[in-house]
């Protein structure tokens, strides 16, 4: 299982603590040092059954600076995935990939259901 996070993010810290408390093994990856690639994002988007917007860190500074709230609706899926692959800070975190399960953000009930 891949756990992609930003170590300074409090939500990521809570998620990591939850994984550890539930003895769930994972490989941790720093989202800025090793940004998800275009191919990874495309695969996870296809598997996860989530909307592409869910992959964007909509509360992030970069998202706001780039005025993506206004730009995303006019961009193609291809353009959005390419944009996500340019900077880890645009990607919502934590991000968990476990086989066909892709979880974005930390919702304890959802994680308990999908990862236990």
CSV table of N, CA, C and O in Angstrom, one decimal:
chain,number,residue,atom,x,y,z
A,1,UNK,N,0.8,-1.2,0.0
A,1,UNK,CA,0.0,0.0,0.0
A,1,UNK,C,0.9,1.2,0.0
A,1,UNK,O,1.9,1.3,0.7
A,2,UNK,N,0.5,2.2,-0.8
A,2,UNK,CA,1.3,3.4,-0.9
A,2,UNK,C,0.5,4.5,-0.2
A,2,UNK,O,-0.7,4.8,-0.4
A,3,UNK,N,1.2,5.2,0.7
A,3,UNK,CA,0.7,6.3,1.5
A,3,UNK,C,1.4,7.6,1.1
A,3,UNK,O,2.6,7.7,1.4
A,4,UNK,N,0.8,8.5,0.4
A,4,UNK,CA,1.4,9.7,-0.1
A,4,UNK,C,1.0,10.8,0.7
A,4,UNK,O,-0.2,11.1,0.9
A,5,UNK,N,1.9,11.5,1.3
A,5,UNK,CA,1.6,12.6,2.2
A,5,UNK,C,2.6,13.7,2.2
A,5,UNK,O,3.6,13.7,1.6
A,6,UNK,N,2.2,14.8,2.9
A,6,UNK,CA,3.1,15.9,3.1
A,6,UNK,C,3.3,15.9,4.7
A,6,UNK,O,2.3,16.2,5.4
A,7,UNK,N,4.5,15.6,5.1
A,7,UNK,CA,4.7,15.4,6.5
A,7,UNK,C,4.3,16.5,7.5
A,7,UNK,O,3.9,16.2,8.6
A,8,UNK,N,4.3,17.7,7.0
A,8,UNK,CA,3.9,18.8,7.9
A,8,UNK,C,2.4,19.0,8.0
A,8,UNK,O,1.9,19.8,8.8
A,9,UNK,N,1.6,18.3,7.1
A,9,UNK,CA,0.2,18.5,7.1
A,9,UNK,C,-0.4,17.7,8.3
A,9,UNK,O,-0.2,16.5,8.5
A,10,UNK,N,-1.3,18.4,9.1
A,10,UNK,CA,-1.8,17.8,10.3
A,10,UNK,C,-2.8,16.7,9.9
A,10,UNK,O,-2.9,15.7,10.6
A,11,UNK,N,-3.5,16.8,8.8
A,11,UNK,CA,-4.4,15.7,8.4
A,11,UNK,C,-3.6,14.5,8.0
A,11,UNK,O,-4.0,13.3,8.3
A,12,UNK,N,-2.5,14.7,7.3
A,12,UNK,CA,-1.6,13.5,7.0
A,12,UNK,C,-1.0,12.9,8.2
A,12,UNK,O,-0.9,11.7,8.3
A,13,UNK,N,-0.7,13.7,9.2
A,13,UNK,CA,-0.2,13.1,10.5
A,13,UNK,C,-1.2,12.3,11.2
A,13,UNK,O,-1.0,11.2,11.7
A,14,UNK,N,-2.5,12.8,11.2
A,14,UNK,CA,-3.6,12.0,11.8
A,14,UNK,C,-3.8,10.7,11.0
A,14,UNK,O,-4.0,9.6,11.6
A,15,UNK,N,-3.7,10.7,9.7
A,15,UNK,CA,-3.9,9.6,8.9
A,15,UNK,C,-2.8,8.5,9.1
A,15,UNK,O,-3.1,7.3,9.3
A,16,UNK,N,-1.6,9.0,9.2
A,16,UNK,CA,-0.5,8.1,9.5
A,16,UNK,C,-0.6,7.5,10.8
A,16,UNK,O,-0.4,6.3,11.0
A,17,UNK,N,-1.0,8.2,11.8
A,17,UNK,CA,-1.2,7.7,13.2
A,17,UNK,C,-2.3,6.6,13.1
A,17,UNK,O,-2.2,5.6,13.8
A,18,UNK,N,-3.4,6.9,12.4
A,18,UNK,CA,-4.5,5.9,12.3
A,18,UNK,C,-4.0,4.6,11.6
A,18,UNK,O,-4.3,3.5,12.1
A,19,UNK,N,-3.2,4.7,10.6
A,19,UNK,CA,-2.6,3.5,9.9
A,19,UNK,C,-1.8,2.7,10.9
A,19,UNK,O,-1.9,1.5,11.0
A,20,UNK,N,-0.9,3.4,11.6
A,20,UNK,CA,0.0,2.8,12.6
A,20,UNK,C,-0.8,2.1,13.7
A,20,UNK,O,-0.5,1.0,14.1
A,21,UNK,N,-1.9,2.8,14.2
A,21,UNK,CA,-2.7,2.2,15.3
A,21,UNK,C,-3.4,1.0,14.8
A,21,UNK,O,-3.7,0.1,15.6
A,22,UNK,N,-3.7,0.9,13.5
A,22,UNK,CA,-4.5,-0.2,13.0
A,22,UNK,C,-3.5,-1.3,12.4
A,22,UNK,O,-4.0,-2.2,11.7
A,23,UNK,N,-2.2,-1.1,12.6
A,23,UNK,CA,-1.2,-2.1,12.2
A,23,UNK,C,-1.3,-2.3,10.7
A,23,UNK,O,-1.2,-3.4,10.2
A,24,UNK,N,-1.5,-1.2,9.9
A,24,UNK,CA,-1.6,-1.4,8.5
A,24,UNK,C,-0.3,-1.0,7.9
A,24,UNK,O,0.2,0.1,8.1
A,25,UNK,N,0.3,-1.9,7.2
A,25,UNK,CA,1.6,-1.6,6.6
A,25,UNK,C,1.5,-0.8,5.3
A,25,UNK,O,0.6,-1.0,4.5
A,26,UNK,N,2.5,0.1,5.1
A,26,UNK,CA,2.4,1.0,4.0
A,26,UNK,C,3.8,1.5,3.7
A,26,UNK,O,4.7,1.4,4.5
A,27,UNK,N,3.9,2.0,2.4
A,27,UNK,CA,5.2,2.7,2.0
A,27,UNK,C,4.9,4.1,2.0
A,27,UNK,O,3.9,4.6,1.3
A,28,UNK,N,5.6,4.9,2.7
A,28,UNK,CA,5.3,6.4,2.8
A,28,UNK,C,6.1,7.1,1.7
A,28,UNK,O,7.3,6.7,1.4
A,29,UNK,N,5.5,8.1,1.1
A,29,UNK,CA,6.1,8.9,0.0
A,29,UNK,C,5.8,10.3,0.2
A,29,UNK,O,4.6,10.7,0.4
A,30,UNK,N,6.8,11.2,0.2
A,30,UNK,CA,6.6,12.6,0.4
A,30,UNK,C,6.1,13.2,-0.9
A,30,UNK,O,6.8,13.1,-2.0
A,31,UNK,N,4.9,13.8,-0.9
A,31,UNK,CA,4.3,14.3,-2.1
A,31,UNK,C,5.0,15.4,-2.9
A,31,UNK,O,4.8,15.5,-4.1
A,32,UNK,N,5.8,16.1,-2.2
A,32,UNK,CA,6.6,17.2,-2.9
A,32,UNK,C,7.9,16.7,-3.4
A,32,UNK,O,8.3,17.0,-4.5
A,33,UNK,N,8.6,15.8,-2.6
A,33,UNK,CA,9.9,15.3,-3.1
A,33,UNK,C,9.7,14.3,-4.2
A,33,UNK,O,10.5,14.3,-5.1
A,34,UNK,N,8.6,13.5,-4.2
A,34,UNK,CA,8.3,12.6,-5.3
A,34,UNK,C,6.9,12.8,-5.7
A,34,UNK,O,5.9,12.2,-5.2
A,35,UNK,N,6.7,13.8,-6.5
A,35,UNK,CA,5.3,14.2,-7.0
A,35,UNK,C,4.7,13.1,-7.8
A,35,UNK,O,5.4,12.4,-8.6
A,36,UNK,N,3.4,12.8,-7.6
A,36,UNK,CA,2.8,11.8,-8.5
A,36,UNK,C,3.0,12.1,-9.9
A,36,UNK,O,2.8,13.3,-10.3
A,37,UNK,N,3.3,11.1,-10.7
A,37,UNK,CA,3.5,11.3,-12.2
A,37,UNK,C,2.2,11.4,-12.9
A,37,UNK,O,1.1,11.0,-12.4
A,38,UNK,N,2.2,11.8,-14.1
A,38,UNK,CA,1.0,11.9,-15.0
A,38,UNK,C,0.4,10.5,-15.1
A,38,UNK,O,-0.8,10.3,-14.9
A,39,UNK,N,1.3,9.5,-15.4
A,39,UNK,CA,0.8,8.1,-15.5
A,39,UNK,C,0.1,7.5,-14.3
A,39,UNK,O,-0.9,6.9,-14.3
A,40,UNK,N,0.8,7.8,-13.1
A,40,UNK,CA,0.2,7.4,-11.8
A,40,UNK,C,-1.2,8.0,-11.6
A,40,UNK,O,-2.1,7.3,-11.3
A,41,UNK,N,-1.2,9.3,-11.8
A,41,UNK,CA,-2.5,10.0,-11.6
A,41,UNK,C,-3.6,9.5,-12.5
A,41,UNK,O,-4.7,9.3,-12.1
A,42,UNK,N,-3.2,9.3,-13.7
A,42,UNK,CA,-4.2,8.8,-14.7
A,42,UNK,C,-4.7,7.4,-14.3
A,42,UNK,O,-5.9,7.2,-14.3
A,43,UNK,N,-3.8,6.6,-13.8
A,43,UNK,CA,-4.2,5.2,-13.4
A,43,UNK,C,-5.1,5.3,-12.1
A,43,UNK,O,-6.1,4.7,-12.0
A,44,UNK,N,-4.7,6.1,-11.1
A,44,UNK,CA,-5.4,6.2,-9.9
A,44,UNK,C,-6.8,6.8,-10.1
A,44,UNK,O,-7.8,6.4,-9.5
A,45,UNK,N,-6.9,7.8,-11.0
A,45,UNK,CA,-8.2,8.4,-11.3
A,45,UNK,C,-9.1,7.4,-12.0
A,45,UNK,O,-10.3,7.3,-11.6
A,46,UNK,N,-8.5,6.5,-12.8
A,46,UNK,CA,-9.3,5.5,-13.5
A,46,UNK,C,-9.8,4.4,-12.5
A,46,UNK,O,-10.9,4.0,-12.6
A,47,UNK,N,-9.0,4.1,-11.5
A,47,UNK,CA,-9.3,3.0,-10.6
A,47,UNK,C,-10.3,3.5,-9.5
A,47,UNK,O,-11.1,2.8,-9.0
A,48,UNK,N,-10.0,4.8,-9.0
A,48,UNK,CA,-10.7,5.2,-7.8
A,48,UNK,C,-12.1,5.5,-7.9
A,48,UNK,O,-12.8,5.6,-6.9
A,49,UNK,N,-12.7,5.7,-9.1
A,49,UNK,CA,-14.1,6.1,-9.2
A,49,UNK,C,-14.4,7.4,-8.6
A,49,UNK,O,-15.5,7.7,-8.3
A,50,UNK,N,-13.4,8.3,-8.5
A,50,UNK,CA,-13.6,9.6,-8.0
A,50,UNK,C,-13.6,10.6,-9.1
A,50,UNK,O,-13.0,10.4,-10.2
A,51,UNK,N,-14.2,11.8,-8.8
A,51,UNK,CA,-14.1,12.8,-9.8
A,51,UNK,C,-12.7,13.4,-9.8
A,51,UNK,O,-12.0,13.3,-8.8
A,52,UNK,N,-12.3,13.9,-10.9
A,52,UNK,CA,-10.9,14.5,-11.0
A,52,UNK,C,-10.7,15.7,-10.0
A,52,UNK,O,-9.7,15.8,-9.4
A,53,UNK,N,-11.8,16.4,-9.8
A,53,UNK,CA,-11.7,17.5,-8.9
A,53,UNK,C,-11.3,17.1,-7.5
A,53,UNK,O,-10.6,17.8,-6.7
A,54,UNK,N,-11.7,15.9,-7.1
A,54,UNK,CA,-11.3,15.3,-5.7
A,54,UNK,C,-9.8,15.2,-5.6
A,54,UNK,O,-9.3,15.2,-4.4
A,55,UNK,N,-9.1,15.1,-6.6
A,55,UNK,CA,-7.6,15.0,-6.6
A,55,UNK,C,-6.9,16.3,-6.3
A,55,UNK,O,-5.8,16.4,-6.0
A,56,UNK,N,-7.7,17.4,-6.5
A,56,UNK,CA,-7.1,18.7,-6.3
A,56,UNK,C,-7.2,19.2,-4.9
A,56,UNK,O,-8.2,19.0,-4.2
A,57,UNK,N,-6.1,19.8,-4.4
A,57,UNK,CA,-6.1,20.3,-3.0
A,57,UNK,C,-6.7,21.7,-3.1
A,57,UNK,O,-6.0,22.7,-3.2
A,58,UNK,N,-8.1,21.8,-3.0
A,58,UNK,CA,-8.8,23.0,-3.3
A,58,UNK,C,-8.6,24.0,-2.2
A,58,UNK,O,-8.9,25.2,-2.3
A,59,UNK,N,-8.1,23.6,-1.0
A,59,UNK,CA,-7.9,24.6,0.1
A,59,UNK,C,-6.4,25.0,0.1
A,59,UNK,O,-6.0,25.9,0.9
A,60,UNK,N,-5.6,24.6,-0.9
A,60,UNK,CA,-4.2,24.9,-0.9
A,60,UNK,C,-3.9,26.3,-1.5
A,60,UNK,O,-4.7,26.8,-2.3
A,61,UNK,N,-2.8,26.9,-1.0
A,61,UNK,CA,-2.4,28.2,-1.5
A,61,UNK,C,-2.2,28.3,-3.0
A,61,UNK,O,-2.7,29.2,-3.7
A,62,UNK,N,-1.5,27.3,-3.5
A,62,UNK,CA,-1.2,27.2,-4.9
A,62,UNK,C,-2.5,27.1,-5.8
A,62,UNK,O,-2.6,27.8,-6.8
A,63,UNK,N,-3.4,26.3,-5.4
A,63,UNK,CA,-4.7,26.2,-6.0
A,63,UNK,C,-5.4,27.6,-6.2
A,63,UNK,O,-5.9,28.0,-7.2
A,64,UNK,N,-5.4,28.3,-5.0
A,64,UNK,CA,-6.0,29.6,-5.0
A,64,UNK,C,-5.2,30.7,-5.8
A,64,UNK,O,-5.8,31.4,-6.6
A,65,UNK,N,-3.9,30.6,-5.7
A,65,UNK,CA,-3.0,31.6,-6.5
A,65,UNK,C,-3.2,31.4,-8.0
A,65,UNK,O,-3.2,32.3,-8.7
A,66,UNK,N,-3.4,30.1,-8.4
A,66,UNK,CA,-3.5,29.8,-9.8
A,66,UNK,C,-5.0,30.0,-10.3
A,66,UNK,O,-5.3,29.8,-11.5
A,67,UNK,N,-5.9,30.4,-9.4
A,67,UNK,CA,-7.3,30.6,-9.7
A,67,UNK,C,-7.9,29.4,-10.4
A,67,UNK,O,-8.7,29.5,-11.4
A,68,UNK,N,-7.6,28.2,-9.9
A,68,UNK,CA,-8.1,27.0,-10.5
A,68,UNK,C,-9.6,26.8,-10.4
A,68,UNK,O,-10.1,26.1,-11.2
A,69,UNK,N,-10.2,27.4,-9.4
A,69,UNK,CA,-11.6,27.2,-9.2
A,69,UNK,C,-12.3,27.7,-10.5
A,69,UNK,O,-13.3,27.1,-10.9
A,70,UNK,N,-11.8,28.7,-11.1
A,70,UNK,CA,-12.4,29.3,-12.3
A,70,UNK,C,-11.9,28.6,-13.6
A,70,UNK,O,-12.6,28.5,-14.6
A,71,UNK,N,-10.7,28.0,-13.5
A,71,UNK,CA,-10.1,27.5,-14.7
A,71,UNK,C,-10.4,26.0,-15.0
A,71,UNK,O,-10.6,25.6,-16.1
A,72,UNK,N,-10.5,25.2,-13.9
A,72,UNK,CA,-10.8,23.8,-14.0
A,72,UNK,C,-12.0,23.4,-14.9
A,72,UNK,O,-11.9,22.5,-15.7
A,73,UNK,N,-13.1,24.1,-14.7
A,73,UNK,CA,-14.3,23.7,-15.5
A,73,UNK,C,-14.1,23.8,-17.0
A,73,UNK,O,-14.7,23.0,-17.8
A,74,UNK,N,-13.1,24.6,-17.4
A,74,UNK,CA,-12.9,24.7,-18.9
A,74,UNK,C,-11.8,23.9,-19.4
A,74,UNK,O,-11.5,23.8,-20.6
A,75,UNK,N,-11.1,23.2,-18.5
A,75,UNK,CA,-9.9,22.3,-18.9
A,75,UNK,C,-10.4,20.9,-19.1
A,75,UNK,O,-11.3,20.4,-18.5
A,76,UNK,N,-9.7,20.2,-20.1
A,76,UNK,CA,-10.0,18.8,-20.3
A,76,UNK,C,-9.5,18.0,-19.2
A,76,UNK,O,-8.6,18.4,-18.4
A,77,UNK,N,-9.9,16.7,-19.1
A,77,UNK,CA,-9.4,15.8,-18.1
A,77,UNK,C,-7.9,15.7,-18.3
A,77,UNK,O,-7.1,15.7,-17.4
A,78,UNK,N,-7.5,15.6,-19.6
A,78,UNK,CA,-6.0,15.4,-19.9
A,78,UNK,C,-5.2,16.6,-19.3
A,78,UNK,O,-4.2,16.4,-18.7
A,79,UNK,N,-5.7,17.8,-19.6
A,79,UNK,CA,-5.0,19.0,-19.1
A,79,UNK,C,-5.0,19.1,-17.5
A,79,UNK,O,-4.0,19.4,-16.9
A,80,UNK,N,-6.1,18.6,-16.9
A,80,UNK,CA,-6.1,18.6,-15.4
A,80,UNK,C,-5.1,17.6,-14.9
A,80,UNK,O,-4.4,18.0,-13.9
A,81,UNK,N,-5.0,16.5,-15.4
A,81,UNK,CA,-4.1,15.4,-15.0
A,81,UNK,C,-2.7,15.9,-15.2
A,81,UNK,O,-1.8,15.8,-14.3
A,82,UNK,N,-2.4,16.5,-16.3
A,82,UNK,CA,-1.1,17.1,-16.6
A,82,UNK,C,-0.7,18.2,-15.6
A,82,UNK,O,0.4,18.2,-15.1
A,83,UNK,N,-1.7,19.0,-15.2
A,83,UNK,CA,-1.4,20.1,-14.2
A,83,UNK,C,-1.1,19.5,-12.9
A,83,UNK,O,-0.2,19.9,-12.2
A,84,UNK,N,-1.9,18.5,-12.4
A,84,UNK,CA,-1.7,17.8,-11.1
A,84,UNK,C,-0.3,17.2,-11.1
A,84,UNK,O,0.4,17.3,-10.0
A,85,UNK,N,0.2,16.7,-12.2
A,85,UNK,CA,1.5,16.1,-12.2
A,85,UNK,C,2.7,17.1,-12.1
A,85,UNK,O,3.8,16.7,-11.9
A,86,UNK,N,2.4,18.4,-12.2
A,86,UNK,CA,3.4,19.4,-12.2
A,86,UNK,C,3.9,19.8,-10.8
A,86,UNK,O,5.0,20.2,-10.6
A,87,UNK,N,3.0,19.6,-9.8
A,87,UNK,CA,3.3,20.1,-8.4
A,87,UNK,C,2.5,19.3,-7.4
A,87,UNK,O,1.3,19.3,-7.4
A,88,UNK,N,3.3,18.6,-6.5
A,88,UNK,CA,2.6,17.9,-5.4
A,88,UNK,C,1.7,18.7,-4.5
A,88,UNK,O,0.7,18.1,-4.0
A,89,UNK,N,1.9,20.0,-4.4
A,89,UNK,CA,1.1,20.8,-3.6
A,89,UNK,C,-0.3,21.0,-4.2
A,89,UNK,O,-1.2,21.5,-3.5
A,90,UNK,N,-0.5,20.7,-5.4
A,90,UNK,CA,-1.8,20.8,-6.1
A,90,UNK,C,-2.7,19.6,-5.8
A,90,UNK,O,-3.9,19.6,-5.9
A,91,UNK,N,-2.0,18.5,-5.3
A,91,UNK,CA,-2.7,17.2,-5.1
A,91,UNK,C,-3.2,17.1,-3.7
A,91,UNK,O,-2.5,17.4,-2.7
A,92,UNK,N,-4.5,16.7,-3.5
A,92,UNK,CA,-5.1,16.6,-2.2
A,92,UNK,C,-4.4,15.4,-1.5
A,92,UNK,O,-4.1,14.4,-2.1
A,93,UNK,N,-4.2,15.6,-0.2
A,93,UNK,CA,-3.5,14.6,0.5
A,93,UNK,C,-4.2,14.4,1.9
A,93,UNK,O,-5.0,15.2,2.3
A,94,UNK,N,-3.9,13.3,2.5
A,94,UNK,CA,-3.1,12.1,2.1
A,94,UNK,C,-3.8,11.4,1.0
A,94,UNK,O,-5.0,11.5,0.8
A,95,UNK,N,-3.0,10.6,0.3
A,95,UNK,CA,-3.5,9.8,-0.9
A,95,UNK,C,-3.1,8.4,-0.6
A,95,UNK,O,-1.9,8.2,-0.4
A,96,UNK,N,-4.0,7.5,-0.6
A,96,UNK,CA,-3.7,6.1,-0.4
A,96,UNK,C,-4.0,5.3,-1.6
A,96,UNK,O,-5.1,5.4,-2.2
A,97,UNK,N,-3.1,4.4,-2.1
A,97,UNK,CA,-3.3,3.5,-3.2
A,97,UNK,C,-3.0,2.1,-2.7
A,97,UNK,O,-1.9,1.8,-2.3
A,98,UNK,N,-4.1,1.3,-2.8
A,98,UNK,CA,-3.9,-0.1,-2.3
A,98,UNK,C,-4.7,-1.0,-3.3
A,98,UNK,O,-5.9,-1.1,-3.2
A,99,UNK,N,-4.0,-1.5,-4.3
A,99,UNK,CA,-4.6,-2.3,-5.3
A,99,UNK,C,-5.6,-1.4,-6.1
A,99,UNK,O,-5.2,-0.4,-6.6
A,100,UNK,N,-6.9,-1.8,-6.1
A,100,UNK,CA,-7.9,-1.0,-6.8
A,100,UNK,C,-8.5,0.1,-6.0
A,100,UNK,O,-9.4,0.8,-6.4
A,101,UNK,N,-8.1,0.2,-4.7
A,101,UNK,CA,-8.6,1.2,-3.8
A,101,UNK,C,-7.8,2.4,-3.8
A,101,UNK,O,-6.6,2.4,-3.6
A,102,UNK,N,-8.4,3.6,-4.1
A,102,UNK,CA,-7.7,4.9,-4.1
A,102,UNK,C,-8.5,5.8,-3.1
A,102,UNK,O,-9.7,6.0,-3.4
A,103,UNK,N,-7.9,6.3,-2.1
A,103,UNK,CA,-8.5,7.2,-1.1
A,103,UNK,C,-7.8,8.5,-1.1
A,103,UNK,O,-6.6,8.6,-1.1
A,104,UNK,N,-8.6,9.6,-1.2
A,104,UNK,CA,-8.0,10.9,-1.3
A,104,UNK,C,-8.6,11.7,-0.1
A,104,UNK,O,-9.8,11.7,0.1
A,105,UNK,N,-7.7,12.3,0.7
A,105,UNK,CA,-8.1,12.9,2.0
A,105,UNK,C,-8.3,11.9,3.0
A,105,UNK,O,-8.3,10.7,2.8
A,106,UNK,N,-8.5,12.3,4.3
A,106,UNK,CA,-8.6,11.4,5.4
A,106,UNK,C,-10.0,11.5,6.0
A,106,UNK,O,-10.3,12.4,6.7
A,107,UNK,N,-10.8,10.4,5.8
A,107,UNK,CA,-12.1,10.3,6.4
A,107,UNK,C,-12.0,8.9,7.1
A,107,UNK,O,-12.0,7.9,6.5
A,108,UNK,N,-11.9,9.0,8.5
A,108,UNK,CA,-11.7,7.8,9.3
A,108,UNK,C,-12.7,6.7,8.9
A,108,UNK,O,-12.3,5.5,8.8
A,109,UNK,N,-14.0,7.0,8.9
A,109,UNK,CA,-15.0,5.9,8.6
A,109,UNK,C,-14.7,5.2,7.2
A,109,UNK,O,-14.8,4.0,7.1
A,110,UNK,N,-14.4,6.1,6.2
A,110,UNK,CA,-14.2,5.5,4.9
A,110,UNK,C,-12.9,4.6,4.9
A,110,UNK,O,-12.9,3.6,4.3
A,111,UNK,N,-11.9,5.1,5.6
A,111,UNK,CA,-10.6,4.3,5.7
A,111,UNK,C,-10.9,3.0,6.4
A,111,UNK,O,-10.4,2.0,6.0
A,112,UNK,N,-11.6,3.1,7.5
A,112,UNK,CA,-11.9,1.9,8.2
A,112,UNK,C,-12.6,0.8,7.4
A,112,UNK,O,-12.3,-0.4,7.4
A,113,UNK,N,-13.6,1.3,6.6
A,113,UNK,CA,-14.3,0.4,5.7
A,113,UNK,C,-13.5,-0.2,4.6
A,113,UNK,O,-13.5,-1.3,4.3
A,114,UNK,N,-12.7,0.7,4.0
A,114,UNK,CA,-11.9,0.2,2.7
A,114,UNK,C,-10.6,-0.4,3.0
A,114,UNK,O,-10.1,-1.1,2.2
A,115,UNK,N,-10.0,-0.2,4.2
A,115,UNK,CA,-8.6,-0.7,4.5
A,115,UNK,C,-8.6,-1.8,5.5
A,115,UNK,O,-7.5,-2.4,5.7
A,116,UNK,N,-9.6,-2.1,6.2
A,116,UNK,CA,-9.6,-3.1,7.2
A,116,UNK,C,-10.0,-4.4,6.7
A,116,UNK,O,-10.9,-4.5,5.8
